[in-house]
Amino acid sequence: MDHFDQCFERLIGHEGGYVYDARDPGGETKYGISKRAYPQLDIRNLTLIHAQAIYRRDYWDKCRCGELPAGVAFDVFDAAVNSGPAQAARWLQAAVGAKADGVIGPVTLAAVRQLPAQAVRARLSGARLDFMTNLPTWPAFGKGWARRIAANLREVA
């Protein structure tokens, strides 16, 4: 079952409206969609419906989240939105012991099914936090990222 709508509602709760923070290398952002990632978009006038379509196509579908267990799907989706689909895929692949090529394919999906979802989620979140604490933007945005990952981990328990 595809849990996109439920996961999108949860994700959008972490993302705000229009923001332009000079410390953010993404530039203008609205609903978590950045000018850097989508230079052709009028970010200020982006609608929630358009953002939802972008999230479905470029993050959810690209990471094959509809084929993952619900909790794992959300964590991969959330990670893809924050750090890109390829990085999210590498974290998932590392969590399940698959070759970390940045593309979620049949081998990765099979490896996910071999482990308890809670273990996959905890490993992915740990790798994500390790990565983010080493980013130069951690001092500016780390508190929010840590809260976001902590919320995911609380759901695992």
CSV table of C-alpha atoms in Angstrom, one decimal:
chain,number,residue,atom,x,y,z
A,1,MET,CA,0.0,0.0,0.0
A,2,ASP,CA,1.3,3.4,-0.9
A,3,HIS,CA,1.3,5.7,2.1
A,4,PHE,CA,2.3,8.9,0.3
A,5,ASP,CA,-0.6,11.1,1.4
A,6,GLN,CA,-0.1,10.2,5.1
A,7,CYS,CA,3.7,10.7,4.8
A,8,PHE,CA,3.3,13.9,2.9
A,9,GLU,CA,1.1,15.4,5.6
A,10,ARG,CA,3.7,14.4,8.3
A,11,LEU,CA,6.6,15.8,6.2
A,12,ILE,CA,4.9,19.1,5.5
A,13,GLY,CA,4.5,19.6,9.2
A,14,HIS,CA,8.4,19.9,9.3
A,15,GLU,CA,8.5,22.2,6.3
A,16,GLY,CA,7.3,25.8,6.5
A,17,GLY,CA,6.0,28.4,4.2
A,18,TYR,CA,8.2,30.8,2.3
A,19,VAL,CA,11.6,31.4,3.8
A,20,TYR,CA,14.8,33.1,2.6
A,21,ASP,CA,17.6,32.5,5.0
A,22,ALA,CA,21.0,33.8,3.7
A,23,ARG,CA,22.7,31.0,5.7
A,24,ASP,CA,20.8,28.3,3.7
A,25,PRO,CA,22.7,27.2,0.6
A,26,GLY,CA,19.3,26.2,-0.9
A,27,GLY,CA,18.3,29.8,-1.2
A,28,GLU,CA,14.6,30.6,-1.2
A,29,THR,CA,12.5,27.8,0.1
A,30,LYS,CA,8.8,27.1,0.4
A,31,TYR,CA,7.3,23.9,1.7
A,32,GLY,CA,10.8,22.6,1.7
A,33,ILE,CA,11.3,23.1,-2.0
A,34,SER,CA,14.4,25.1,-2.7
A,35,LYS,CA,15.4,27.5,-5.4
A,36,ARG,CA,18.7,25.7,-5.7
A,37,ALA,CA,17.0,22.4,-6.5
A,38,TYR,CA,14.4,24.0,-8.7
A,39,PRO,CA,15.8,27.1,-10.2
A,40,GLN,CA,13.1,27.3,-12.8
A,41,LEU,CA,10.3,27.6,-10.2
A,42,ASP,CA,8.8,30.8,-8.8
A,43,ILE,CA,9.4,29.6,-5.2
A,44,ARG,CA,7.5,32.5,-3.5
A,45,ASN,CA,4.3,31.6,-5.5
A,46,LEU,CA,4.6,27.8,-5.3
A,47,THR,CA,1.4,26.2,-4.3
A,48,LEU,CA,1.0,23.3,-1.8
A,49,ILE,CA,-0.5,21.2,-4.6
A,50,HIS,CA,2.5,21.8,-6.8
A,51,ALA,CA,4.9,21.0,-4.0
A,52,GLN,CA,3.0,17.8,-3.3
A,53,ALA,CA,3.4,16.8,-7.0
A,54,ILE,CA,7.1,17.5,-6.8
A,55,TYR,CA,7.5,15.5,-3.6
A,56,ARG,CA,5.7,12.6,-5.2
A,57,ARG,CA,7.7,12.5,-8.4
A,58,ASP,CA,11.1,13.5,-7.3
A,59,TYR,CA,11.4,12.1,-3.9
A,60,TRP,CA,8.8,9.5,-3.0
A,61,ASP,CA,8.7,7.7,-6.4
A,62,LYS,CA,12.4,8.1,-7.1
A,63,CYS,CA,13.2,6.4,-3.8
A,64,ARG,CA,10.5,3.7,-4.4
A,65,CYS,CA,9.0,4.6,-1.0
A,66,GLY,CA,5.7,3.0,-2.0
A,67,GLU,CA,7.5,-0.4,-2.0
A,68,LEU,CA,8.9,0.1,1.5
A,69,PRO,CA,7.3,-0.6,4.9
A,70,ALA,CA,5.4,2.4,6.1
A,71,GLY,CA,7.9,3.7,8.8
A,72,VAL,CA,10.9,3.0,6.6
A,73,ALA,CA,9.2,4.7,3.7
A,74,PHE,CA,8.7,7.9,5.8
A,75,ASP,CA,12.3,7.9,7.0
A,76,VAL,CA,13.7,7.5,3.5
A,77,PHE,CA,11.3,10.1,2.1
A,78,ASP,CA,12.2,12.6,4.9
A,79,ALA,CA,15.9,12.0,4.4
A,80,ALA,CA,15.5,12.4,0.6
A,81,VAL,CA,13.8,15.7,1.1
A,82,ASN,CA,16.6,16.9,3.5
A,83,SER,CA,19.6,15.5,1.7
A,84,GLY,CA,18.6,14.3,-1.7
A,85,PRO,CA,17.3,11.0,-3.0
A,86,ALA,CA,20.7,9.5,-3.7
A,87,GLN,CA,22.0,10.2,-0.2
A,88,ALA,CA,18.8,8.8,1.3
A,89,ALA,CA,19.3,5.7,-0.8
A,90,ARG,CA,22.9,5.3,0.3
A,91,TRP,CA,21.8,5.6,4.0
A,92,LEU,CA,19.1,2.9,3.5
A,93,GLN,CA,21.6,0.7,1.6
A,94,ALA,CA,24.1,1.0,4.4
A,95,ALA,CA,21.4,0.2,7.0
A,96,VAL,CA,20.5,-3.0,5.3
A,97,GLY,CA,23.9,-4.1,4.1
A,98,ALA,CA,23.3,-3.5,0.4
A,99,LYS,CA,25.8,-2.0,-2.0
A,100,ALA,CA,25.6,1.8,-1.5
A,101,ASP,CA,25.1,2.9,-5.1
A,102,GLY,CA,22.5,5.6,-4.3
A,103,VAL,CA,19.8,3.9,-6.3
A,104,ILE,CA,17.0,1.9,-4.6
A,105,GLY,CA,16.5,-1.2,-6.7
A,106,PRO,CA,15.3,-4.8,-6.3
A,107,VAL,CA,18.4,-5.8,-4.3
A,108,THR,CA,18.0,-3.0,-1.8
A,109,LEU,CA,14.2,-3.7,-1.5
A,110,ALA,CA,14.9,-7.4,-0.9
A,111,ALA,CA,17.5,-6.5,1.8
A,112,VAL,CA,15.0,-4.2,3.5
A,113,ARG,CA,12.5,-7.1,3.8
A,114,GLN,CA,15.1,-9.2,5.5
A,115,LEU,CA,15.4,-7.0,8.6
A,116,PRO,CA,13.0,-5.7,11.2
A,117,ALA,CA,11.7,-2.2,10.1
A,118,GLN,CA,12.7,-0.8,13.5
A,119,ALA,CA,16.3,-1.8,13.0
A,120,VAL,CA,16.4,-0.3,9.5
A,121,ARG,CA,14.9,2.9,10.7
A,122,ALA,CA,17.3,3.2,13.7
A,123,ARG,CA,20.3,2.6,11.5
A,124,LEU,CA,19.2,5.0,8.8
A,125,SER,CA,18.5,7.7,11.3
A,126,GLY,CA,21.9,7.2,13.0
A,127,ALA,CA,23.7,7.5,9.7
A,128,ARG,CA,21.7,10.5,8.8
A,129,LEU,CA,22.5,12.3,12.1
A,130,ASP,CA,26.2,11.4,11.8
A,131,PHE,CA,26.3,12.9,8.3
A,132,MET,CA,24.4,16.1,9.2
A,133,THR,CA,26.5,16.9,12.3
A,134,ASN,CA,29.5,17.2,10.0
A,135,LEU,CA,27.9,19.7,7.6
A,136,PRO,CA,29.2,23.3,7.8
A,137,THR,CA,25.5,24.4,8.1
A,138,TRP,CA,25.0,22.3,11.3
A,139,PRO,CA,25.5,25.3,13.6
A,140,ALA,CA,22.7,27.2,11.9
A,141,PHE,CA,20.2,24.4,11.2
A,142,GLY,CA,21.4,21.5,13.3
A,143,LYS,CA,18.9,21.9,16.2
A,144,GLY,CA,15.9,21.7,13.8
A,145,TRP,CA,17.4,18.7,11.9
A,146,ALA,CA,18.1,16.9,15.2
A,147,ARG,CA,14.6,17.5,16.4
A,148,ARG,CA,13.3,16.1,13.1
A,149,ILE,CA,15.4,12.9,13.3
A,150,ALA,CA,14.6,12.5,17.0
A,151,ALA,CA,10.8,12.6,16.1
A,152,ASN,CA,11.5,9.7,13.7
A,153,LEU,CA,13.4,7.8,16.3
A,154,ARG,CA,10.7,8.2,18.9
A,155,GLU,CA,8.3,6.6,16.5
A,156,VAL,CA,10.6,3.6,16.2
A,157,ALA,CA,10.6,2.9,20.0
